[in-house]
Coordinates of C-alpha atoms in Angstrom, one line a residue:
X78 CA 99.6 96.9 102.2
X79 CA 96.7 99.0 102.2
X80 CA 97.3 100.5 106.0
X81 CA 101.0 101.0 105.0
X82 CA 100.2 103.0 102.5
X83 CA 97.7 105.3 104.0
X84 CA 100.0 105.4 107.1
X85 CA 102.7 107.1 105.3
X86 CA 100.8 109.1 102.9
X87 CA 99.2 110.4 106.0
X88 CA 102.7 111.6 107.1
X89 CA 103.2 113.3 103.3
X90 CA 100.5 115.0 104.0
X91 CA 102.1 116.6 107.5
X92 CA 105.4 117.0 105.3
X93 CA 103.0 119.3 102.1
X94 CA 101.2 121.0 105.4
X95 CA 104.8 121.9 106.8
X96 CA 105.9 122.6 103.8
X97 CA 103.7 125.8 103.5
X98 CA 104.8 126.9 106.8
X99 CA 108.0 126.7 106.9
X100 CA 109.9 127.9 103.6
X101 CA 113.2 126.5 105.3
X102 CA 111.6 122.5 104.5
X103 CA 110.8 123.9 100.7
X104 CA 114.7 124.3 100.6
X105 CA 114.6 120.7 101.8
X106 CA 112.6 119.2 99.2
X107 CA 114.6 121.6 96.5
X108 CA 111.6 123.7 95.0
X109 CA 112.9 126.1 92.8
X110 CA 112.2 129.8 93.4
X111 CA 109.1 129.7 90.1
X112 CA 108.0 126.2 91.7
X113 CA 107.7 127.8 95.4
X114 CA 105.7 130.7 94.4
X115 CA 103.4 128.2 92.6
X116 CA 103.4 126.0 95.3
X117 CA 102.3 128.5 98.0
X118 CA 98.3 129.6 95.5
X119 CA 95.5 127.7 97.4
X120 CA 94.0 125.2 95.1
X121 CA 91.0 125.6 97.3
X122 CA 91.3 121.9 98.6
X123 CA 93.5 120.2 101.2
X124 CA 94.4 116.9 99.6
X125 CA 98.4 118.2 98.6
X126 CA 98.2 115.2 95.8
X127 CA 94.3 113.5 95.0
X128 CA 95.8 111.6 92.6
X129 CA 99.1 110.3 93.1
X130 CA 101.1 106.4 92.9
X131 CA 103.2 105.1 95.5
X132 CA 105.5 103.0 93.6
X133 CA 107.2 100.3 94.7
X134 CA 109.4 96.7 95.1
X135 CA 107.2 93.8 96.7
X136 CA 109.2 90.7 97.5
X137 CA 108.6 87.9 100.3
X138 CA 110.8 89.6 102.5
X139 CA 110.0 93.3 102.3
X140 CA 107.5 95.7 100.9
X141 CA 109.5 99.1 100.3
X142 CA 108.7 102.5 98.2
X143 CA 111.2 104.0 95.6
X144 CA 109.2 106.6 94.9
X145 CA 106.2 108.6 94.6
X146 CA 104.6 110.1 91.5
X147 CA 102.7 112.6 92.8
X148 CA 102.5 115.1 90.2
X149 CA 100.3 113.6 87.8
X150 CA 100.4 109.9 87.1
X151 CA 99.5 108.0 84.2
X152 CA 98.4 104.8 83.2
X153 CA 95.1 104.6 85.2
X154 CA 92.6 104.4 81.7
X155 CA 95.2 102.8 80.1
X156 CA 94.6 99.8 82.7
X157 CA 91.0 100.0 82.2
X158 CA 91.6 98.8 78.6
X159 CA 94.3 96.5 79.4
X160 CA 91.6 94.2 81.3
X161 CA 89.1 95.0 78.1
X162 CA 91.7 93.4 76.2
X163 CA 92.9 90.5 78.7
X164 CA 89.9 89.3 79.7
X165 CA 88.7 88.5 76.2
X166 CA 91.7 86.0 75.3
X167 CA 91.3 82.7 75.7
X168 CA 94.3 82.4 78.2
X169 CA 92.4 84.5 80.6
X170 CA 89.3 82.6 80.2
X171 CA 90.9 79.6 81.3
X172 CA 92.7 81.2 83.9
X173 CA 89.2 82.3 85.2
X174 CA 88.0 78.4 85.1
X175 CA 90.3 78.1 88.1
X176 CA 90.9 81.6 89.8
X177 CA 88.5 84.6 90.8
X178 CA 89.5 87.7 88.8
X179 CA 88.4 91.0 90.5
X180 CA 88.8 94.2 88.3
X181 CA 90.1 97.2 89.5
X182 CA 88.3 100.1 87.7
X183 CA 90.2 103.6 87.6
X184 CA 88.2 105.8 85.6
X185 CA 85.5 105.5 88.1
X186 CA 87.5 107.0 90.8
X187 CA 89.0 109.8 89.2
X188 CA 86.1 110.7 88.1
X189 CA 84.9 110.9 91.8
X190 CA 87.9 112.3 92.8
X191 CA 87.6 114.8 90.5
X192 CA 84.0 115.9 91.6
X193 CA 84.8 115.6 95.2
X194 CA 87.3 117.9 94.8
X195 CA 85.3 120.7 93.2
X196 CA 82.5 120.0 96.3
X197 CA 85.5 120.9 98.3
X198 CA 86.8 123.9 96.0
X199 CA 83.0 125.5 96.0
X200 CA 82.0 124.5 99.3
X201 CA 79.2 123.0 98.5
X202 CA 77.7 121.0 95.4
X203 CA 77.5 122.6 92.1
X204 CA 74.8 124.0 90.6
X205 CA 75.2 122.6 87.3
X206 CA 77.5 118.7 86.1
X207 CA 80.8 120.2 85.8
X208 CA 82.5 120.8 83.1
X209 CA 85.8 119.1 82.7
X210 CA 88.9 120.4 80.6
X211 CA 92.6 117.4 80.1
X212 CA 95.0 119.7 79.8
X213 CA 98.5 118.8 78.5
X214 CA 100.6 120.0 75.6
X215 CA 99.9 118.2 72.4
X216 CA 101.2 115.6 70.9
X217 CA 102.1 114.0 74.1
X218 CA 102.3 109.6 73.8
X219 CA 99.7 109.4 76.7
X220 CA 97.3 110.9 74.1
X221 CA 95.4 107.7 73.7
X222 CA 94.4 107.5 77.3
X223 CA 93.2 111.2 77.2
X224 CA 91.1 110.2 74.9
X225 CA 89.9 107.5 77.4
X226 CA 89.4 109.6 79.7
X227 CA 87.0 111.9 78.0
X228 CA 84.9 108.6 76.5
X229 CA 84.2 108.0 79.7
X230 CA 83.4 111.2 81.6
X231 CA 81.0 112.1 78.9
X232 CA 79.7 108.8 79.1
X233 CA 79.1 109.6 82.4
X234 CA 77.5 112.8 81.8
X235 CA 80.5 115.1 82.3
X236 CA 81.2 117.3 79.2
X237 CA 84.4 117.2 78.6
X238 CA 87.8 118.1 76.3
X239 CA 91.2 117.9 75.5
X240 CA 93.3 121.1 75.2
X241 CA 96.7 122.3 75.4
X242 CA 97.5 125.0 77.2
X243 CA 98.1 127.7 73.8
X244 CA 94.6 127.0 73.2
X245 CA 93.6 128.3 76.6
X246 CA 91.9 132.1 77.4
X247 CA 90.6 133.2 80.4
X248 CA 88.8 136.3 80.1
X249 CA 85.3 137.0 82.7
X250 CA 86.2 135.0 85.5
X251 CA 86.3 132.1 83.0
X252 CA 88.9 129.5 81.4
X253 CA 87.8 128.3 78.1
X254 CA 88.8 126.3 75.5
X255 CA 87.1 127.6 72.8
X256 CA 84.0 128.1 73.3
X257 CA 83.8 125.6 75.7
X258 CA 83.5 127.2 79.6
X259 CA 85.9 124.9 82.0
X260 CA 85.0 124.1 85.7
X261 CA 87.2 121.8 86.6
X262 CA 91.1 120.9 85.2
X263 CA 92.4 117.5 85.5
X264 CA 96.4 118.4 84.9
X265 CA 98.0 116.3 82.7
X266 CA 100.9 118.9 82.2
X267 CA 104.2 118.5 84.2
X268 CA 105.3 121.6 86.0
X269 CA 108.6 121.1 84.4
X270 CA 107.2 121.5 80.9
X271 CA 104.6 124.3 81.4
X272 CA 107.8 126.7 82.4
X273 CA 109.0 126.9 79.7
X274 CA 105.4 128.5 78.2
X275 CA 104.1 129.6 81.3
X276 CA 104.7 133.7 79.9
X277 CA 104.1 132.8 77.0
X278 CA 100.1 130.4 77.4
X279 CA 99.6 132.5 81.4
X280 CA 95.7 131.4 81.0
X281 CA 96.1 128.4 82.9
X282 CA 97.8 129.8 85.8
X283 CA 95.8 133.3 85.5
X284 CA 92.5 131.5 86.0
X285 CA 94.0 129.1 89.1
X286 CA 95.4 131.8 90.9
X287 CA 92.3 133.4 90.2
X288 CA 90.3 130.6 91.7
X289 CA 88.1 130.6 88.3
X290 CA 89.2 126.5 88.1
X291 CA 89.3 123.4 90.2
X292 CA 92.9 122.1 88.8
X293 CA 93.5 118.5 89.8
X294 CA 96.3 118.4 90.5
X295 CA 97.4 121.7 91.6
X296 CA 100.7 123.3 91.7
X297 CA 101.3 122.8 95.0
X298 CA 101.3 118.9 94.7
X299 CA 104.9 119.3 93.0
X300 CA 106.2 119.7 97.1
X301 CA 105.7 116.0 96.9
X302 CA 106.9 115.3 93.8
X303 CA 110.7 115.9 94.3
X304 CA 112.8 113.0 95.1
X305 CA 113.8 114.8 98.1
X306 CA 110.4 114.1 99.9
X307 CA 112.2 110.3 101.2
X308 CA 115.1 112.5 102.5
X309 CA 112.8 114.9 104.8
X310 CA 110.5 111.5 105.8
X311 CA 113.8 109.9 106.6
X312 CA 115.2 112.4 108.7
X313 CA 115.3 112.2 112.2
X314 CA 115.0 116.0 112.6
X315 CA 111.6 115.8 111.1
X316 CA 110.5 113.1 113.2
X317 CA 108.4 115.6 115.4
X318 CA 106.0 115.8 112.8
X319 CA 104.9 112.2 113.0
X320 CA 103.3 110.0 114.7
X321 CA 104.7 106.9 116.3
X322 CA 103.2 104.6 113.8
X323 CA 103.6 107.1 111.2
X324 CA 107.3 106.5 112.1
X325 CA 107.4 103.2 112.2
X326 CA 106.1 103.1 108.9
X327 CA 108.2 105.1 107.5
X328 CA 111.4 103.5 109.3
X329 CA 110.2 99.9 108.1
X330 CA 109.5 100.9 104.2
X331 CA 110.9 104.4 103.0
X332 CA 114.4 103.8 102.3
X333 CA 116.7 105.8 103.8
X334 CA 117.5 108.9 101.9
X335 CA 119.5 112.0 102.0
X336 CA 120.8 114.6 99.1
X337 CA 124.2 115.0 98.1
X338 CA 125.3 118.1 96.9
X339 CA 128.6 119.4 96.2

């Protein structure tokens, strides 16, 4: 499962990197005209999506993707506390008795990812521990596992906060919340729902285009996001940009795809 996914995220990867190119793909994958001039700011790294989910249907017979949630996907602390919470009940003790239990730990590695992609944003490590800014709108119900989130980074030596974007300024060469100075952004906020504001709260985007911040995700990672992506990776026309296991692997677990439109 493991080399499946890599193969074909490697071959999302050559769809974001076309993507950029070729504005003719972006009508493709259905950006809108806001979302393509987003799409096309640096965020200073290559990764199109460091954080993303491949989800999918396992059975004894086949192993395929329905999707992938590449804009910025949840759950990750939330698991964390699920196996807090698990591993204490007596069920799960006794389970143990019989079968090895191996936690996966996710704060860990978005933490990492997180730093490795401001290495990759400076170009070399920081002179100071990062500062790290969760940005969403407020009053969101993945609230709780913000506040996860920021336990833990701070726990891990990170200062950190929550804030919405309204309660963002960028003035200097620097985004703050406050008076807290932000180095890095891990982007809660949907693209769809930070249109709406965008005019109205610009100091998110001022300081990204700016390259004052190292947002993960970045804007660009909503190339991925649309549905459409299974239509382009499904398309023989594209095929050119794969490799032959790259096509395989798409052929034996991307459905086939293609937009209707009227």
């Amino acid at each position: 499962m493991t080399h499946v996914c890599e193969t074909v995220w490697n071959a999302i990867e050559k769809v974001k990197d076309a993507a950029v190119a070729d504005l003719s793909l972006v009508d493709e994958l259905g950006l809108t005209e806001i979302e393509r001039e987003l799409a096309q700011i640096d965020p200073g790294y290559k990764a199109v999506s460091p954080t993303a989910r491949l989800d999918s249907f396992l059975t004894e017979d086949v192993y395929s993707f329905v999707e992938l949630n590449g804009e910025s996907p949840a759950g990750i602390a939330y698991a964390d506390a699920a196996f807090e919470i698990f591993e204490q009940l007596p069920v799960m003790k006794r389970f143990a008795q019989t079968y090895k239990l191996r936690r996966f730990e996710g704060r860990p590695l978005m933490l990492q990812v997180l730093l490795d992609c401001h290495v990759e944003f400076l170009g070399r490590r920081p002179d100071r521990v990062p500062h790290i800014a969760i940005v969403d709108l407020k009053g969101m119900p993945t609230q709780k596992e913000f506040e996860l989130f920021r336990e833990y980074f701070e726990a891990e030596g990170y200062p950190s906060v929550i804030a919405s974007p309204d309660e963002l300024e960028f003035s200097g060469g620097r985004l703050r919340a406050g008076e807290f100075e932000i180095d890095i952004v891990y982007k809660r906020l949907l693209v769809n729902e930070y249109l709406p504001i965008i005019k109205q709260h610009p100091a998110l985007l001022d300081a990204y285009r700016a390259h004052a911040i190292c947002m993960v995700n970045s804007f660009r990672s909503k190339i991925i996001h649309k549905k459409a992506l299974f239509a382009v990776l499904t398309d023989a026309r594209h095929a050119a940009l794969f490799t032959e296991e790259e096509r395989a692997m798409i052929t034996g677990h991307v459905p086939w795809t293609r937009q209707v439109r009227a």
